[in-house]
Tab-separated table of C-alpha atoms in Angstrom:
chain	number	residue	atom	x	y	z
C	1	MET	CA	6.700	14.449	11.295
C	2	ASN	CA	3.697	14.926	13.770
C	3	GLY	CA	0.398	13.935	11.500
C	4	ALA	CA	-1.517	14.963	14.609
C	5	GLY	CA	-3.700	18.094	13.967
C	6	GLU	CA	-7.211	19.482	14.421
C	7	ASP	CA	-8.239	17.571	11.334
C	8	ASP	CA	-6.962	14.525	13.024
C	9	VAL	CA	-10.167	12.812	14.083
C	10	PRO	CA	-10.135	9.240	15.370
C	11	PHE	CA	-11.266	6.554	12.950
C	12	VAL	CA	-14.279	4.763	14.013
C	13	VAL	CA	-16.084	1.791	12.190
C	14	GLU	CA	-19.487	1.177	14.333
C	15	VAL	CA	-21.128	-2.005	12.420
C	16	ALA	CA	-24.863	-2.107	13.527
C	17	ASP	CA	-27.952	-4.601	12.554
C	18	ASP	CA	-31.321	-3.902	12.438
C	19	GLN	CA	-34.674	-4.709	11.062
C	20	GLY	CA	-33.941	-3.654	7.771
C	21	GLY	CA	-30.321	-5.076	7.224
C	22	THR	CA	-26.621	-3.887	8.255
C	23	SER	CA	-25.319	-0.146	9.084
C	24	VAL	CA	-21.950	0.525	8.662
C	25	THR	CA	-21.166	4.161	10.422
C	26	ILE	CA	-17.832	5.359	9.388
C	27	SER	CA	-15.718	8.429	11.094
C	28	GLY	CA	-12.671	9.763	10.048
C	29	GLU	CA	-10.368	9.996	7.120
C	30	LEU	CA	-10.982	7.154	4.836
C	31	ASP	CA	-7.646	5.842	2.764
C	32	LEU	CA	-5.521	3.258	2.234
C	33	SER	CA	-4.447	3.432	5.675
C	34	THR	CA	-8.049	2.922	7.295
C	35	ALA	CA	-10.209	0.888	4.727
C	36	PRO	CA	-9.095	-2.271	5.484
C	37	ALA	CA	-10.430	-1.911	8.900
C	38	VAL	CA	-13.698	-0.921	7.472
C	39	VAL	CA	-13.685	-4.673	5.444
C	40	ALA	CA	-12.126	-6.183	9.081
C	41	THR	CA	-15.009	-4.797	10.883
C	42	ILE	CA	-17.679	-6.068	8.424
C	43	ASP	CA	-16.085	-9.650	8.377
C	44	GLY	CA	-15.957	-9.587	12.196
C	45	ARG	CA	-19.874	-9.228	11.709
C	46	ALA	CA	-20.067	-12.732	8.977
C	47	ASP	CA	-23.386	-13.551	9.984
C	48	ALA	CA	-24.588	-11.325	7.419
C	49	SER	CA	-28.110	-10.843	8.872
C	50	GLY	CA	-29.152	-10.266	5.155
C	51	GLY	CA	-31.431	-7.125	3.860
C	52	ARG	CA	-29.979	-4.200	2.931
C	53	LEU	CA	-26.383	-3.117	3.748
C	54	VAL	CA	-26.198	0.899	4.465
C	55	VAL	CA	-22.492	2.860	4.685
C	56	ASP	CA	-22.720	5.631	6.315
C	57	LEU	CA	-20.468	8.118	5.371
C	58	ARG	CA	-21.944	11.705	6.796
C	59	ASP	CA	-19.027	11.756	9.036
C	60	VAL	CA	-15.991	10.863	6.781
C	61	SER	CA	-13.935	14.083	7.036
C	62	PHE	CA	-11.650	13.130	3.797
C	63	MET	CA	-12.018	9.940	1.483
C	64	ASP	CA	-9.786	9.476	-1.538
C	65	SER	CA	-9.812	6.727	-4.157
C	66	ALA	CA	-9.270	4.010	-1.560
C	67	GLY	CA	-12.281	4.574	-0.048
C	68	VAL	CA	-14.327	4.689	-3.852
C	69	ARG	CA	-12.866	1.043	-4.462
C	70	LEU	CA	-13.763	0.125	-0.449
C	71	LEU	CA	-17.450	0.895	-1.671
C	72	MET	CA	-17.142	-0.762	-4.750
C	73	ASN	CA	-15.836	-4.037	-3.598
C	74	LEU	CA	-18.667	-3.705	-0.773
C	75	ASP	CA	-21.187	-3.560	-3.723
C	76	LEU	CA	-19.794	-6.005	-5.842
C	77	ARG	CA	-19.728	-8.514	-2.197
C	78	ALA	CA	-23.469	-7.290	-1.338
C	79	ARG	CA	-24.595	-8.217	-4.940
C	80	SER	CA	-22.967	-11.681	-4.552
C	81	GLU	CA	-24.805	-12.479	-1.495
C	82	GLY	CA	-28.119	-10.738	-2.909
C	83	ARG	CA	-27.690	-7.642	-0.598
C	84	GLU	CA	-28.354	-4.142	-1.969
C	85	LEU	CA	-25.808	-1.888	-1.105
C	86	VAL	CA	-26.776	2.025	-0.056
C	87	ILE	CA	-24.408	4.817	0.404
C	88	VAL	CA	-25.248	7.597	2.936
C	89	ARG	CA	-23.023	10.443	1.331
C	90	GLY	CA	-24.055	13.722	2.926
C	91	PRO	CA	-22.650	16.659	1.980
C	92	GLY	CA	-19.177	18.282	1.013
C	93	PRO	CA	-15.806	16.826	-0.620
C	94	VAL	CA	-16.738	13.347	-0.032
C	95	ALA	CA	-20.268	13.547	-2.055
C	96	ASP	CA	-18.318	15.548	-4.546
C	97	LEU	CA	-15.864	12.395	-4.938
C	98	LEU	CA	-18.666	10.026	-5.189
C	99	ASP	CA	-20.189	12.047	-7.984
C	100	ILE	CA	-17.060	12.458	-9.971
C	101	CYS	CA	-16.094	8.800	-10.248
C	102	GLY	CA	-19.571	8.310	-11.234
C	103	ILE	CA	-20.652	5.985	-7.705
C	104	PRO	CA	-24.525	6.712	-7.914
C	105	GLY	CA	-24.632	5.608	-11.080
C	106	ARG	CA	-23.584	2.516	-9.787
C	107	ILE	CA	-24.400	2.446	-6.135
C	108	ARG	CA	-27.440	3.594	-4.738
C	109	THR	CA	-26.449	7.010	-3.045
C	110	VAL	CA	-28.768	8.991	-0.825
C	111	GLY	CA	-27.983	12.618	1.404
C	112	ASP	CA	-29.501	11.469	4.108
C	113	VAL	CA	-30.882	8.333	6.226
C	114	ALA	CA	-34.385	9.720	5.846
C	115	GLU	CA	-34.327	8.842	2.475
C	116	LEU	CA	-33.871	5.342	3.350
W	1	MET	CA	22.384	16.501	-9.334
W	2	THR	CA	21.332	18.642	-7.195
W	3	ASP	CA	18.213	18.254	-4.745
W	4	PRO	CA	15.223	20.344	-6.259
W	5	THR	CA	14.295	20.265	-2.851
W	6	THR	CA	16.766	22.291	-1.179
W	7	GLY	CA	15.610	24.979	0.436
W	8	TRP	CA	11.444	24.173	0.909
W	9	ALA	CA	9.833	24.184	3.217
W	10	MET	CA	9.260	20.458	3.892
W	11	ARG	CA	11.572	18.241	3.344
W	12	GLU	CA	10.750	14.616	4.403
W	13	THR	CA	11.758	10.977	3.942
W	14	LEU	CA	9.466	8.296	5.187
W	15	PRO	CA	8.691	4.166	4.871
W	16	ALA	CA	6.273	3.768	1.576
W	17	ILE	CA	3.699	2.204	4.062
W	18	PRO	CA	-0.201	2.970	4.185
W	19	ARG	CA	0.458	4.971	7.788
W	20	SER	CA	2.427	7.357	6.061
W	21	VAL	CA	0.024	8.428	3.575
W	22	PRO	CA	-1.977	10.367	6.145
W	23	LEU	CA	0.647	11.628	7.645
W	24	VAL	CA	2.183	13.449	4.261
W	25	ARG	CA	-1.366	14.605	3.518
W	26	ARG	CA	-2.025	16.287	6.654
W	27	ALA	CA	1.289	18.025	6.442
W	28	VAL	CA	1.076	19.715	2.817
W	29	ALA	CA	-2.532	20.529	3.575
W	30	ARG	CA	-1.055	22.529	6.860
W	31	LEU	CA	1.356	24.016	4.591
W	32	ALA	CA	-1.110	25.096	2.154
W	33	ALA	CA	-3.753	26.207	4.694
W	34	ASP	CA	-0.961	28.333	6.644
W	35	ALA	CA	-0.725	29.992	2.797
W	36	GLY	CA	-4.286	30.858	2.951
W	37	ALA	CA	-5.753	27.878	0.759
W	38	THR	CA	-9.381	27.185	2.023
W	39	GLY	CA	-12.467	25.285	0.282
W	40	ALA	CA	-11.859	23.437	-3.065
W	41	ALA	CA	-8.189	24.393	-3.401
W	42	LEU	CA	-7.520	22.920	0.361
W	43	GLU	CA	-9.864	19.572	-0.441
W	44	GLY	CA	-7.550	19.266	-4.150
W	45	VAL	CA	-4.389	19.219	-2.599
W	46	ARG	CA	-5.408	16.847	-0.074
W	47	LEU	CA	-6.744	14.353	-2.461
W	48	ALA	CA	-4.006	14.692	-4.799
W	49	VAL	CA	-0.992	14.417	-1.903
W	50	SER	CA	-3.167	11.327	-0.453
W	51	GLU	CA	-3.653	9.744	-4.403
W	52	ALA	CA	0.138	10.061	-5.071
W	53	MET	CA	1.205	8.980	-1.817
W	54	SER	CA	-1.208	5.946	-1.987
W	55	ASN	CA	0.154	5.269	-5.663
W	56	VAL	CA	3.914	4.967	-4.280
W	57	VAL	CA	2.928	2.771	-1.136
W	58	VAL	CA	0.874	0.383	-3.463
W	59	HIS	CA	3.425	0.121	-6.939
W	60	ALA	CA	6.681	1.979	-6.373
W	61	TYR	CA	8.437	-1.636	-4.211
W	62	ARG	CA	5.348	-4.494	-5.394
W	63	ASP	CA	8.635	-6.455	-6.602
W	64	ARG	CA	10.362	-6.203	-2.862
W	65	ASP	CA	9.255	-7.819	0.261
W	66	GLU	CA	9.794	-4.871	2.338
W	67	PRO	CA	8.590	-1.063	1.564
W	68	GLY	CA	11.125	1.319	0.128
W	69	PRO	CA	11.257	4.850	1.177
W	70	VAL	CA	9.107	7.809	-0.068
W	71	HIS	CA	10.830	11.629	-0.443
W	72	VAL	CA	8.419	14.047	0.190
W	73	GLY	CA	9.186	17.603	-0.453
W	74	ALA	CA	6.699	20.880	-0.298
W	75	THR	CA	6.868	24.640	-0.739
W	76	VAL	CA	5.144	27.731	-1.378
W	77	THR	CA	6.013	30.340	-3.841
W	78	GLY	CA	3.808	33.033	-4.310
W	79	ASP	CA	0.505	32.002	-5.111
W	80	ARG	CA	1.496	28.308	-5.622
W	81	LEU	CA	2.334	25.361	-3.740
W	82	LEU	CA	4.891	22.823	-5.093
W	83	VAL	CA	5.346	19.253	-3.793
W	84	ARG	CA	7.667	16.719	-5.323
W	85	ILE	CA	6.797	13.250	-4.266
W	86	CYS	CA	9.350	10.548	-5.462
W	87	ASP	CA	10.605	6.563	-4.551
W	88	GLU	CA	13.011	4.313	-5.414
W	89	GLY	CA	11.155	1.776	-6.691
W	90	CYS	CA	10.265	0.128	-9.946
W	91	GLY	CA	8.998	2.522	-11.518
W	92	MET	CA	5.506	3.269	-12.966
W	93	GLY	CA	4.544	1.110	-15.267
W	94	PRO	CA	0.908	-1.204	-16.541
W	95	ARG	CA	-0.083	-3.469	-14.307
W	96	LEU	CA	-2.210	-6.331	-14.902
W	97	ASP	CA	-2.737	-7.346	-11.386
W	98	SER	CA	-3.071	-3.431	-10.155
W	99	PRO	CA	-5.287	-3.629	-6.839
W	100	GLY	CA	-6.721	-0.225	-7.761
W	101	LEU	CA	-9.261	1.080	-9.889
W	102	GLY	CA	-7.031	3.201	-11.856
W	103	LEU	CA	-8.593	6.784	-10.248
W	104	GLY	CA	-5.697	7.985	-8.849
W	105	LEU	CA	-3.855	9.680	-11.332
W	106	PRO	CA	-6.555	11.195	-13.265
W	107	LEU	CA	-8.341	12.577	-9.551
W	108	ILE	CA	-4.650	14.428	-9.361
W	109	ALA	CA	-4.591	15.286	-12.770
W	110	ARG	CA	-8.534	17.342	-11.895
W	111	SER	CA	-6.910	18.596	-8.518
W	112	VAL	CA	-3.427	20.161	-9.712
W	113	ASP	CA	-2.499	23.686	-12.057
W	114	ALA	CA	0.615	21.343	-13.703
W	115	LEU	CA	2.054	17.498	-13.155
W	116	ASP	CA	4.704	15.868	-14.241
W	117	VAL	CA	5.302	12.304	-13.784
W	118	HIS	CA	8.670	10.961	-14.634
W	119	HIS	CA	11.672	8.959	-14.189
W	120	GLY	CA	13.399	10.080	-11.019
W	121	ASP	CA	17.105	10.451	-10.439
W	122	ALA	CA	17.048	7.938	-7.734
W	123	GLY	CA	15.458	4.987	-10.219
W	124	GLY	CA	12.160	4.876	-9.226
W	125	THR	CA	8.931	7.512	-10.039
W	126	GLU	CA	8.972	11.048	-9.106
W	127	ILE	CA	5.957	13.281	-9.363
W	128	ARG	CA	5.432	16.852	-9.560
W	129	MET	CA	2.761	19.029	-8.534
W	130	ALA	CA	1.966	22.902	-8.414
W	131	PHE	CA	-1.156	24.020	-6.977
W	132	SER	CA	-2.917	27.657	-7.272
W	133	LEU	CA	-3.518	28.387	-3.522
W	134	SER	CA	-6.112	30.932	-4.264
W	135	ALA	CA	-9.730	29.131	-4.422
W	136	PHE	CA	-10.637	31.357	-7.638
W	137	SER	CA	-8.004	29.973	-9.819
W	138	THR	CA	-8.414	26.611	-8.710
W	139	LYS	CA	-10.812	23.868	-10.315
W	140	SER	CA	-13.726	23.402	-8.026
W	141	GLY	CA	-13.626	19.584	-8.049
W	142	ARG	CA	-16.774	19.228	-10.374
């Protein structure tokens, strides 16, 4: 089976530190096959600059419960480090999934980086 | 017993590993899109297939050292997409050490028109899902 297609956006995780904390920008499909790479990338930057942890989902083209579980785990971890996790959710099905699962009631969720 | 997917548009057997999740999700979504599914209907197919495949990968062969197979069938009949995903694993059951949040089946349930989960002929779990491909008659996801 050929899994490639026009929806097969390369999965990319970028981590950047700034004065406010750490930003993690995820692109592509976030599922059971890619969620571990997010954790590994963040772990690779274990210098934990402190401040808030921003996870930007605006370029995530698909997300399922593996992504929700990832966000819950990142939230638990951030809290244990005294940090705040903030999700930038963007529009569309990814935002719908966050709402369905009740994420905005647990984790601060904004629609755009301008709201940070 | 006769394979219920005989003559279906898509019939595949893959290893129950994480990499198989996006492969099956994209293949079934392509079938749905080719049949005219768009918007919320198409997103529902993607989500439900992804969750069903993830369940197999995470749960079905947890009692074995090596992952076993997952059998996937999909076909379009009229305005409906039928998907069958089954494994040869240890069967679905309560699991105190589950790595998930229990979100998978509820998310499947809100995406499908009909859902059937039972012990499969091969001894594992068989899940059958039916989707309406018309966006108007499919739950919007809210």
